[in-house]
mmCIF file of C-alpha atoms in Angstrom:
data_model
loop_
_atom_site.group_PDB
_atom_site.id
_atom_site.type_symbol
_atom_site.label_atom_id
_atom_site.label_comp_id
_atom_site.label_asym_id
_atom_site.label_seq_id
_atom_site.Cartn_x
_atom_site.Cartn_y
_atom_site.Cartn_z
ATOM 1 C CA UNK A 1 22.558 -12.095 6.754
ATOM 2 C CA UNK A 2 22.795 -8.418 5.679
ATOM 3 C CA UNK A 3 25.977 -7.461 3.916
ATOM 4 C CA UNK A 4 27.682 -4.853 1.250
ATOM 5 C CA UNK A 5 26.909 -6.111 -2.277
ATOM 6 C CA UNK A 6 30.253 -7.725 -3.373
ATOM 7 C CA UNK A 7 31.585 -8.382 -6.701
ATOM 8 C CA UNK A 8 30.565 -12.744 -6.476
ATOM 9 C CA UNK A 9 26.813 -11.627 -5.928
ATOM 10 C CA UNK A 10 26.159 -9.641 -9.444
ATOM 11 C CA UNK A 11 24.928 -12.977 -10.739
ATOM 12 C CA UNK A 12 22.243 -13.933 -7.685
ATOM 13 C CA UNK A 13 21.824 -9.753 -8.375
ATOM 14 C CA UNK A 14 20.580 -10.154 -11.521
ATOM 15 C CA UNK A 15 18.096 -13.046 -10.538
ATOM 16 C CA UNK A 16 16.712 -11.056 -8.092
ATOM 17 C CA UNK A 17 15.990 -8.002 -10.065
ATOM 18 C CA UNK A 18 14.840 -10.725 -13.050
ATOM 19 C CA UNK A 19 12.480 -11.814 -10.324
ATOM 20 C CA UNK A 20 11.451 -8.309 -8.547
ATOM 21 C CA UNK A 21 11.369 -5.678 -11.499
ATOM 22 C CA UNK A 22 11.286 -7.937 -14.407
ATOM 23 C CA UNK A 23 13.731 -7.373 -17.994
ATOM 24 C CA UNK A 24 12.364 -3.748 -18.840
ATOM 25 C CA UNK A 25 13.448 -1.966 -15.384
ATOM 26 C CA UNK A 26 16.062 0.544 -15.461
ATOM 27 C CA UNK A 27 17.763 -1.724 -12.934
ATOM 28 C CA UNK A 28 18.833 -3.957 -15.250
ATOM 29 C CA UNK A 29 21.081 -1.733 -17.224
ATOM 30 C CA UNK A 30 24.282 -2.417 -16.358
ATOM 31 C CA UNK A 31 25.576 1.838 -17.373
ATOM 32 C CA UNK A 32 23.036 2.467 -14.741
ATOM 33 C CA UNK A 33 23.750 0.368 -11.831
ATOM 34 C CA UNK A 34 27.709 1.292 -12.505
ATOM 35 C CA UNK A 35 26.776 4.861 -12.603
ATOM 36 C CA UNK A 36 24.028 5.452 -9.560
ATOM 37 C CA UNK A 37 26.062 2.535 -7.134
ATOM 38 C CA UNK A 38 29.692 2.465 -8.466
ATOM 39 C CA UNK A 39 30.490 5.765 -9.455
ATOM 40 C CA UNK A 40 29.098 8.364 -7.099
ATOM 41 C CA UNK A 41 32.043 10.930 -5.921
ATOM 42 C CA UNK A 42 31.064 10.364 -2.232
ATOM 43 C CA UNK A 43 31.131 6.516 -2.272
ATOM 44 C CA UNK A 44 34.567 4.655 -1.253
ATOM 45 C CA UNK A 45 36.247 2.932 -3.762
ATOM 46 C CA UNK A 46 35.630 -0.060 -4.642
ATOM 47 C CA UNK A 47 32.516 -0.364 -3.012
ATOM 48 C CA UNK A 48 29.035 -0.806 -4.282
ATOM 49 C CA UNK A 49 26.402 1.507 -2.222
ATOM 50 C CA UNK A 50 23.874 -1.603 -2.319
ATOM 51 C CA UNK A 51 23.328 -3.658 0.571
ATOM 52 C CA UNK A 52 21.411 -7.110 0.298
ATOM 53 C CA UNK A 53 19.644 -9.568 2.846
ATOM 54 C CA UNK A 54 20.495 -13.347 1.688
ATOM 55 C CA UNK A 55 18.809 -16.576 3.233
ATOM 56 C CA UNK A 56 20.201 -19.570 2.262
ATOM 57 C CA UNK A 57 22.638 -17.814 -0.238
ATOM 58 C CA UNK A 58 19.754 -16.132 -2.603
ATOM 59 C CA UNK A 59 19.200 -12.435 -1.936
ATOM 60 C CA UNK A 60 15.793 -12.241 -0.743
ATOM 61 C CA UNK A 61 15.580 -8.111 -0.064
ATOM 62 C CA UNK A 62 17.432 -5.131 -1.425
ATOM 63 C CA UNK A 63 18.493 -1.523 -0.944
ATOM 64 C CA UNK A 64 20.109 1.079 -2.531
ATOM 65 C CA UNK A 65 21.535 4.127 -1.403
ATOM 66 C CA UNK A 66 23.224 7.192 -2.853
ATOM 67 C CA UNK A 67 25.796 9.237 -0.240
ATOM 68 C CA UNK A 68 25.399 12.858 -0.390
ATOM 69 C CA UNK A 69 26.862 15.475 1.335
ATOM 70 C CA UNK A 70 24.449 17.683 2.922
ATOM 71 C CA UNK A 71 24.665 21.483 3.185
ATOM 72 C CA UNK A 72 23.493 21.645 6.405
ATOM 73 C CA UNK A 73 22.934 25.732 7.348
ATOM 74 C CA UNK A 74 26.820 26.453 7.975
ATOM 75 C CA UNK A 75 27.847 22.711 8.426
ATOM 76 C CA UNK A 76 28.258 19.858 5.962
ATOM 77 C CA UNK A 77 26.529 16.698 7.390
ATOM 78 C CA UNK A 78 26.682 12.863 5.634
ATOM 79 C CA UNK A 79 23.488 12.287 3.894
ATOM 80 C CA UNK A 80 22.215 9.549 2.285
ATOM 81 C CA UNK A 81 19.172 8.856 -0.302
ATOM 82 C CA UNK A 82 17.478 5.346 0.279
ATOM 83 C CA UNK A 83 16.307 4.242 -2.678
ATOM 84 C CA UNK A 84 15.335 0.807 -4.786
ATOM 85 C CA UNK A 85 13.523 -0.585 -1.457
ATOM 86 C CA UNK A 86 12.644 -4.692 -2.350
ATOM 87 C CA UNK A 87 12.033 -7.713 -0.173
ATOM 88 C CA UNK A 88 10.516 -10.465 -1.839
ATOM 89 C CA UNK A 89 6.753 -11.356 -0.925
ATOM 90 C CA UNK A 90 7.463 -14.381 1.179
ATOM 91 C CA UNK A 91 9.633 -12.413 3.490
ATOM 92 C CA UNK A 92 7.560 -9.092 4.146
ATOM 93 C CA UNK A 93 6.384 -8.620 7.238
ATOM 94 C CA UNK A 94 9.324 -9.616 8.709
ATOM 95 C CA UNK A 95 11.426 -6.266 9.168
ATOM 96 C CA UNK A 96 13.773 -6.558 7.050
ATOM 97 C CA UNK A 97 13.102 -3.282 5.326
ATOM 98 C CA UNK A 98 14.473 -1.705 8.860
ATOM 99 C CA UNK A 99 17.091 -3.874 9.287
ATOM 100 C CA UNK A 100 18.483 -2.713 6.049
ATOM 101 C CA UNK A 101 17.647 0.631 6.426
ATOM 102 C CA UNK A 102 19.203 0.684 10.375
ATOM 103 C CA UNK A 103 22.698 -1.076 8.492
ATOM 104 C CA UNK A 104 23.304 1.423 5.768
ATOM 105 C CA UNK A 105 22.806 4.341 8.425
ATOM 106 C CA UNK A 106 25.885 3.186 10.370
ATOM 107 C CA UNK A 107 27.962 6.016 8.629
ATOM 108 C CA UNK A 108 25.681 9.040 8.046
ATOM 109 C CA UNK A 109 24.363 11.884 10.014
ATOM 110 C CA UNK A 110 20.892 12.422 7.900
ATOM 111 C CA UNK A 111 18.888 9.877 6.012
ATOM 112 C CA UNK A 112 15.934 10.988 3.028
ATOM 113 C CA UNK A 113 13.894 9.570 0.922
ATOM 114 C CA UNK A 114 12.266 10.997 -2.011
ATOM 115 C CA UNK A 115 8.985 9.410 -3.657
ATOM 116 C CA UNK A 116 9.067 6.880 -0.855
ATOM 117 C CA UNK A 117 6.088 4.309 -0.553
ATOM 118 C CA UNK A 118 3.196 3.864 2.581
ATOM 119 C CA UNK A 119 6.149 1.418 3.919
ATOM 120 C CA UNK A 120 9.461 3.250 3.645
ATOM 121 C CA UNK A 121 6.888 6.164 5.864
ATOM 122 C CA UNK A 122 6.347 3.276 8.194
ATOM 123 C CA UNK A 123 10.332 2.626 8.546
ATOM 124 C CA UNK A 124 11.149 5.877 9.013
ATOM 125 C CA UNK A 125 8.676 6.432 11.613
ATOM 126 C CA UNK A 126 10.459 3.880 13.309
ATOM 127 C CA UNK A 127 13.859 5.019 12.587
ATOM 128 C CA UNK A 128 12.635 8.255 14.479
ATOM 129 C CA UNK A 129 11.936 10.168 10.988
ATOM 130 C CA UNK A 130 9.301 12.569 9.817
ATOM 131 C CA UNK A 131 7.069 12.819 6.676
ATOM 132 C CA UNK A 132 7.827 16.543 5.106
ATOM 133 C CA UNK A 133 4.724 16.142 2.563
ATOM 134 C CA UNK A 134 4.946 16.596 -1.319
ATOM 135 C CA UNK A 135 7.570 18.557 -3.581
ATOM 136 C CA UNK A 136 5.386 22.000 -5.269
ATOM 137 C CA UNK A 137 5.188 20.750 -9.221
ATOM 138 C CA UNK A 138 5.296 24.382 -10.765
ATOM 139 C CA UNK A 139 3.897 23.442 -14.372
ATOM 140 C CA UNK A 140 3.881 26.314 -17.620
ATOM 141 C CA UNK A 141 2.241 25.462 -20.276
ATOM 142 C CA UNK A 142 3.212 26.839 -23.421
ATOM 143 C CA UNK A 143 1.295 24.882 -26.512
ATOM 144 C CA UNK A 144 -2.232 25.412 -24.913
ATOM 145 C CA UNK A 145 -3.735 23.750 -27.667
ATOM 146 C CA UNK A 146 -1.210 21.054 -27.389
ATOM 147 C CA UNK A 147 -1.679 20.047 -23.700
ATOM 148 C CA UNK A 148 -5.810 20.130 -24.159
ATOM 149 C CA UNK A 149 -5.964 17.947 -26.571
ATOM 150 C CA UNK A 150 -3.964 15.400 -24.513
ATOM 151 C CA UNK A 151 -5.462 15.860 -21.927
ATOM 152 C CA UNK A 152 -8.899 16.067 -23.804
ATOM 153 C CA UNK A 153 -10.092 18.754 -21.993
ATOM 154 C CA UNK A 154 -10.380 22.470 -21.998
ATOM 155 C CA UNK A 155 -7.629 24.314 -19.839
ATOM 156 C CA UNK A 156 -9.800 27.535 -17.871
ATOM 157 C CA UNK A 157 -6.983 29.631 -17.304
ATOM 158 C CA UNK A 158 -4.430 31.842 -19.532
ATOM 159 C CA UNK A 159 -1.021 31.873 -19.346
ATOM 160 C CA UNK A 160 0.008 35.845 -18.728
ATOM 161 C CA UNK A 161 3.625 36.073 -19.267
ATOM 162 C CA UNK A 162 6.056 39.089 -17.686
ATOM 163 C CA UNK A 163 8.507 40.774 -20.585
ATOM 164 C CA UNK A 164 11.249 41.530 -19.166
ATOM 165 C CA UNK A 165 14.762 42.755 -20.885
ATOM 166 C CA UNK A 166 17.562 40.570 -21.537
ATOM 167 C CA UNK A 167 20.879 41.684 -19.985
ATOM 168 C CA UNK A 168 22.640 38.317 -20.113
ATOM 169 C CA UNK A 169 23.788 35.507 -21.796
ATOM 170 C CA UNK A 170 22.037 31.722 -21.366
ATOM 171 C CA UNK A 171 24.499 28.976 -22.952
ATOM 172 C CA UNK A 172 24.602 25.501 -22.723
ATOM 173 C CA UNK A 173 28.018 24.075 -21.461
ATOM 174 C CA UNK A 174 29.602 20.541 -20.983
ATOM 175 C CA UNK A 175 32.398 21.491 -18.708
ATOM 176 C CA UNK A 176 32.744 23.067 -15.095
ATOM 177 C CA UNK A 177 35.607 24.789 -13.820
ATOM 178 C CA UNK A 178 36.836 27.721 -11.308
ATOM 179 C CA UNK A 179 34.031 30.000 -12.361
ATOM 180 C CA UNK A 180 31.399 27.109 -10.959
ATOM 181 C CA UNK A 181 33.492 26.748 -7.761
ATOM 182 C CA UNK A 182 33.264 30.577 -7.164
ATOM 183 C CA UNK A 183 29.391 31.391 -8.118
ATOM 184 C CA UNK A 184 28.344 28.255 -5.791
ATOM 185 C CA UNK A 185 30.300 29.213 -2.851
ATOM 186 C CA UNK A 186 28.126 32.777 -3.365
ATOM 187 C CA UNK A 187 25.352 31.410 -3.672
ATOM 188 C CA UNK A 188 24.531 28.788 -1.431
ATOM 189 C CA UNK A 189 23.813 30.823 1.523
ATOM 190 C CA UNK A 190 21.073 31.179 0.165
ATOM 191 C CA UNK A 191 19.890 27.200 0.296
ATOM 192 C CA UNK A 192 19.846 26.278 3.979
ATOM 193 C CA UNK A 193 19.587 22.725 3.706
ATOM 194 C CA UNK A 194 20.577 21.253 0.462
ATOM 195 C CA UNK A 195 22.624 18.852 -1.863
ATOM 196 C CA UNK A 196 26.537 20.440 -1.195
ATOM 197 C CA UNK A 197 26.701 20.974 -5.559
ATOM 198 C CA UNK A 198 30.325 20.431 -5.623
ATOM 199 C CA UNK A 199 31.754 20.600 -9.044
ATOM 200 C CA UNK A 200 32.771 16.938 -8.757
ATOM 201 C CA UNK A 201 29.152 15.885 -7.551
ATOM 202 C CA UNK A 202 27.583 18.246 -10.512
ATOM 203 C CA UNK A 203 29.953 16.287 -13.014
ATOM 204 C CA UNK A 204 28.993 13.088 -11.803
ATOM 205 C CA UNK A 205 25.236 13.684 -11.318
ATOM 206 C CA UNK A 206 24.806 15.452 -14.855
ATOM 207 C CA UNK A 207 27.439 15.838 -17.253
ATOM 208 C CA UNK A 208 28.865 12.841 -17.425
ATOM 209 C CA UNK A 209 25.546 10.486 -16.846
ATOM 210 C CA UNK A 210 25.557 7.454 -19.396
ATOM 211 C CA UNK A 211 21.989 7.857 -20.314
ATOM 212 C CA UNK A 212 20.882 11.420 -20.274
ATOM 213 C CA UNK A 213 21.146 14.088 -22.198
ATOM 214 C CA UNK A 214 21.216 17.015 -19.584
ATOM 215 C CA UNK A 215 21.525 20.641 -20.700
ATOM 216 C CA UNK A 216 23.871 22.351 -18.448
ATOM 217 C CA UNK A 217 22.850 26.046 -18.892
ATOM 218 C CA UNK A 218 24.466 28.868 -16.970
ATOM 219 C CA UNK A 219 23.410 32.772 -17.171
ATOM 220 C CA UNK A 220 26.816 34.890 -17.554
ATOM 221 C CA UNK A 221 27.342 38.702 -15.882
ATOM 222 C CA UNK A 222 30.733 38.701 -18.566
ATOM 223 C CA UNK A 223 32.760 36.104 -16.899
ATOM 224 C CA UNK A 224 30.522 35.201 -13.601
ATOM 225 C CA UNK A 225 28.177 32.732 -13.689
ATOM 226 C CA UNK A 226 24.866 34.266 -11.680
ATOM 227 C CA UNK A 227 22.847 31.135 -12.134
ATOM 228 C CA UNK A 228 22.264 27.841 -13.876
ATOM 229 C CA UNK A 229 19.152 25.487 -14.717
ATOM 230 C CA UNK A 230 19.554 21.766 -15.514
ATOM 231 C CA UNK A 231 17.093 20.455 -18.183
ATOM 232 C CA UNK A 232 16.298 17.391 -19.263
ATOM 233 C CA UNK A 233 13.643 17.042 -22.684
ATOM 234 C CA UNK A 234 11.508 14.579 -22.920
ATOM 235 C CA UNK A 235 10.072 14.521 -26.833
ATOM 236 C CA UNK A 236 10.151 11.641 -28.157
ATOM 237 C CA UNK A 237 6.538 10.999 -27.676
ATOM 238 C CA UNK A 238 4.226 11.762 -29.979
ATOM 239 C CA UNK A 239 1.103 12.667 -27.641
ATOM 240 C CA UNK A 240 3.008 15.300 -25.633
ATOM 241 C CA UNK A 241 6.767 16.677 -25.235
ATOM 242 C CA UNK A 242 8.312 17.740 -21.664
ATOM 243 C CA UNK A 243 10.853 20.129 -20.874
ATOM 244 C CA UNK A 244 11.885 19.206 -16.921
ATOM 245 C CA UNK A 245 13.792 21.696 -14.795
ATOM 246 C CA UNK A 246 15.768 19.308 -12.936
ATOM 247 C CA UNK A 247 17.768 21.985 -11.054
ATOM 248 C CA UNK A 248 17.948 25.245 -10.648
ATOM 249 C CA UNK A 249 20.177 27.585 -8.368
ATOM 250 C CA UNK A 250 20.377 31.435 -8.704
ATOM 251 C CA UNK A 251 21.324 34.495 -7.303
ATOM 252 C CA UNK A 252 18.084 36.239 -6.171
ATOM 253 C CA UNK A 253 18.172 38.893 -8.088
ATOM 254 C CA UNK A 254 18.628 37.454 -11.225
ATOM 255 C CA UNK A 255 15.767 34.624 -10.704
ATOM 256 C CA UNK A 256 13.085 36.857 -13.768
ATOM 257 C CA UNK A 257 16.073 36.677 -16.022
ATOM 258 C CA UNK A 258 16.937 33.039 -16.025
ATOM 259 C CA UNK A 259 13.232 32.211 -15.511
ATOM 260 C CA UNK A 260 12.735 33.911 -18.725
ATOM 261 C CA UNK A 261 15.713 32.365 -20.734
ATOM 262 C CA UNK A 262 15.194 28.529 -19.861
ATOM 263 C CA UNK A 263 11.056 29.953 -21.347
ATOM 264 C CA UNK A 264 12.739 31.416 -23.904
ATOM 265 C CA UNK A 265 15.514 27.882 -24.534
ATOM 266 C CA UNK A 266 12.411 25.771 -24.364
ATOM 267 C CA UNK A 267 10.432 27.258 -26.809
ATOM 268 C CA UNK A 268 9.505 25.055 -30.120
ATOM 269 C CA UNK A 269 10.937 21.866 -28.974
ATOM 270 C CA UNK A 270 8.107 21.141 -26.059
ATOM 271 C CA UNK A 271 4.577 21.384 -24.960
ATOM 272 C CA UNK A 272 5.421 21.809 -20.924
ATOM 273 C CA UNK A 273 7.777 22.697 -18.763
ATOM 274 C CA UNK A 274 7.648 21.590 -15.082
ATOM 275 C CA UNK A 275 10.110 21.568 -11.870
ATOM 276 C CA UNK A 276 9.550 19.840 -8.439
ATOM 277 C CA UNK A 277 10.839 22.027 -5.684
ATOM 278 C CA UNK A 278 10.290 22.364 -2.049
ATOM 279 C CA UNK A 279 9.398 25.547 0.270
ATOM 280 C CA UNK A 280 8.772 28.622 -1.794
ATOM 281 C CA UNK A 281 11.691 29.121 -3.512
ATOM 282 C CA UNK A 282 11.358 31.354 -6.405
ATOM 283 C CA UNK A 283 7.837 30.819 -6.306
ATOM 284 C CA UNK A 284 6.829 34.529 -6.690
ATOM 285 C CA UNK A 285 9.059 34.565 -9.871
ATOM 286 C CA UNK A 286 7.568 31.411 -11.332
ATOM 287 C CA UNK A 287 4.547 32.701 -10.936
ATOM 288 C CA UNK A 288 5.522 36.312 -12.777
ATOM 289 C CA UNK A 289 6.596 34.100 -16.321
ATOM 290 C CA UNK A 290 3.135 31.874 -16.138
ATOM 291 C CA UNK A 291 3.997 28.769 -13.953
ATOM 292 C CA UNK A 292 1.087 27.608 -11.818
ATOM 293 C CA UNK A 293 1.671 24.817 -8.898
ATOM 294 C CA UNK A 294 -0.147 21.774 -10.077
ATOM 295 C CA UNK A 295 -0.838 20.631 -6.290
ATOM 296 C CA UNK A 296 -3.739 23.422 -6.575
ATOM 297 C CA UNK A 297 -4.934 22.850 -10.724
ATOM 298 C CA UNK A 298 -4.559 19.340 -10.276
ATOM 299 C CA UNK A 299 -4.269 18.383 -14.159
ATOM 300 C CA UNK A 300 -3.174 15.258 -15.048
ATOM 301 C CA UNK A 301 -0.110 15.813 -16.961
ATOM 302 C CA UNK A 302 2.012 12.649 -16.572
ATOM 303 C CA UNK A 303 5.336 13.084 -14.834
ATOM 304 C CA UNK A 304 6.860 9.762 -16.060
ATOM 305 C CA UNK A 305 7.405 9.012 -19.900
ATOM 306 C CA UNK A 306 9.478 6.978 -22.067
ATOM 307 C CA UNK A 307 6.902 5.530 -22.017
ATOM 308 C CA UNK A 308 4.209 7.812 -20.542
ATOM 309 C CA UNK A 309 2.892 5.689 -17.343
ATOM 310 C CA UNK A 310 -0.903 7.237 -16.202
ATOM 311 C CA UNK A 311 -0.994 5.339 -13.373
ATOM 312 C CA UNK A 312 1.925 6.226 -11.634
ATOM 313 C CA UNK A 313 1.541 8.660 -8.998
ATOM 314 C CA UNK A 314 2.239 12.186 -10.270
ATOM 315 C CA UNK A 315 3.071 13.541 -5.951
ATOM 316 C CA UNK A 316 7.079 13.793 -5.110
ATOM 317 C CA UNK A 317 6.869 12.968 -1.169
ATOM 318 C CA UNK A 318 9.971 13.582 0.964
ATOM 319 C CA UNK A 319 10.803 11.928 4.277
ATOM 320 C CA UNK A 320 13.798 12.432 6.254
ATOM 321 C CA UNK A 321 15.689 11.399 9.496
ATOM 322 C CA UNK A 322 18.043 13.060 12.092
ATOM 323 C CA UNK A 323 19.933 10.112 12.540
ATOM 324 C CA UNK A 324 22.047 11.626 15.366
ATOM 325 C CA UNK A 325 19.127 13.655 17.031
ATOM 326 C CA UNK A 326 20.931 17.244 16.879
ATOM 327 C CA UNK A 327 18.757 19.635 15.239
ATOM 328 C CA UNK A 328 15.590 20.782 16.600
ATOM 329 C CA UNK A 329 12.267 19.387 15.317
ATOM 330 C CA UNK A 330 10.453 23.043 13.935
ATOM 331 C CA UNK A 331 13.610 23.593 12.238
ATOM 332 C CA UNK A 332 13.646 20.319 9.859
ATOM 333 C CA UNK A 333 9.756 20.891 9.649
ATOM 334 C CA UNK A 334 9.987 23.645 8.221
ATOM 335 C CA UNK A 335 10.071 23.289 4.634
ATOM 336 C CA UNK A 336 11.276 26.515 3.424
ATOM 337 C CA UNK A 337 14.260 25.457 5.133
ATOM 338 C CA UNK A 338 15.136 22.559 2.596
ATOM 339 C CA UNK A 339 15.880 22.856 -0.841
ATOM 340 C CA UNK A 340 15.509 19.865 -2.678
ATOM 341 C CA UNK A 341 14.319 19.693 -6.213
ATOM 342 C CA UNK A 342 13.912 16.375 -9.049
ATOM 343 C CA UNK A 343 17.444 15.199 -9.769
ATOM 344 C CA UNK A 344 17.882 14.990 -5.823
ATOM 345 C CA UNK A 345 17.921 10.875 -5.319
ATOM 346 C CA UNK A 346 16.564 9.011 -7.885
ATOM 347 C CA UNK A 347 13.914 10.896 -9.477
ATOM 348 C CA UNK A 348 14.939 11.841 -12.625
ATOM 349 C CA UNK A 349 16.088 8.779 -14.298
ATOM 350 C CA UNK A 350 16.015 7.469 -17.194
ATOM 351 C CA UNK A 351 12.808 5.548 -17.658
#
């Protein structure tokens, strides 16, 4: 039987994940699960945006999803993120992974997937979806010395860096109002396909998350926000210290600027920075301030700490699926048309 998680199954919840994930998973932190499946500002109230397969009254496979809304060119469309994909081994190979997946899309024009696994591709090929490929890791490294002797190896390349003049201001802030409202609705033009960054999704997602510590950091013309970089820093290791660019939106031309200031903010207290991204967006500015795209260079700087996990794969797929057919195949395929970065699903948690 498929059904919404309710309230009475928390308890067969927790045995599952006990028996899936094991104690350490992220999924068994209760600020979490209230957070990503409770408190979402797209999800109805009162409901929990995980649905569960039960046999016999045990839940035996699991999903989660996050509801988005979708900038869709000059539409809004009803997206949602599959994530947390789990049957237990004695009942693979019996579809239930669709069956799931085919349930939660009742209500939604587009479904994605970021990160997703050699099975989730094989549902959404049956759902009628497409594999876009992997997310561009743009990577700058700025303790050389640092990174090599992680890495235990000699980098071959220098890191040439653009001076450019500071007009504006960077600051860090823990509030949105009216100014955020007005620069997105400028901006997102811009973005054909993306996450709609409502100031009530942007709360949610960032400065009001239970576990992170996101820096909120907009670039002011006086009053106007012209851009703003979310970053997340990860130094608490010893061996080596991350500074992730989680998201980023910006007026073209002021992309050198704030390039330069989150360089300039993340100076001293890391070794890296690095930011997923699709298509080619601001790629040519990147480049400019010393950010190379790993997918070429190929070093093995882990993506995943606290702790740092080697063996988990360093790629950011995406997969996605028209789930009412109206949008022409080239157009989705293209991936300069999509913006999606990180903090889009579930890829920038917490450990």
């Amino acid at each position: 039987m498929i059904q919404q998680l309710k309230k009475e199954d928390m308890k067969n919840l927790e045995k599952f994940y006990d028996q899936t994930y094991g104690s350490l998973h992220i999924l068994k932190n209760n600020l979490h699960i209230k957070w990503q499946f409770k408190k979402n500002p797209f999800l109805k109230k009162d409901k929990t945006s995980i649905i569960v397969y039960k046999h016999n009254n045990k839940i035996i496979s699991h999903l989660g999803f996050i509801p988005v809304k979708l900038k869709f060119f000059n539409s809004i469309k009803k997206g949602v993120w599959h994530v947390s994909f789990f049957t237990l081994n004695k009942f693979r190979g019996k579809g239930l992974g669709l069956k799931l997946v085919k349930f939660s899309n009742k209500s939604f024009d587009f479904a994605m997937v970021l990160s997703g696994s050699e099975g989730t591709e094989n549902i959404y090929h049956h759902i009628g979806g497409h594999t876009m490929g992997n997310l561009k890791r743009h990577i700058n490294i700025l303790e050389k010395e640092k990174v090599e002797k992680y890495l235990k190896k000699k980098i071959s390349f220098q890191r040439k860096i653009t001076k450019t003049e500071k007009k504006y201001k960077l600051k860090r802030i823990k509030l949105l109002n009216s100014r955020y409202d007005k620069f997105w609705n400028d901006v997102r033009e811009r973005y054909p396909i993306t996450t709609e960054r409502t100031r009530k999704y942007m709360t949610w997602r960032f400065l009001k998350h239970p576990l992170v510590d996101y820096h909120f950091l907009v670039l002011e013309n006086e009053k106007n926000i012209i851009g703003f970089s979310i970053i997340r820093f990860e130094n608490k290791n010893k061996k080596i210290k991350a500074a992730r660019i989680v998201d980023l939106i910006v007026k073209k031309e002021f992309e050198d600027e704030l390039i330069s200031s989150i360089l300039d903010y993340c100076k001293k207290k890391c070794h890296f920075v690095d930011f997923f991204c699709t298509g080619n967006f601001y790629s040519t500015a990147l480049k400019k301030f010393g950010f190379f795209n790993n997918r070429y260079k190929n070093l093995k700087i882990p993506t995943v700490f606290n702790p740092i996990d080697t063996n988990r794969r360093p790629e950011i797929n995406f997969l996605y699926a028209d789930l009412l057919k109206s949008t022409k195949n080239d157009i989705l395929a293209n991936e300069n048309n999509w913006y999606l970065v990180k903090s889009d699903s579930d890829q920038d948690r917490a450990y």
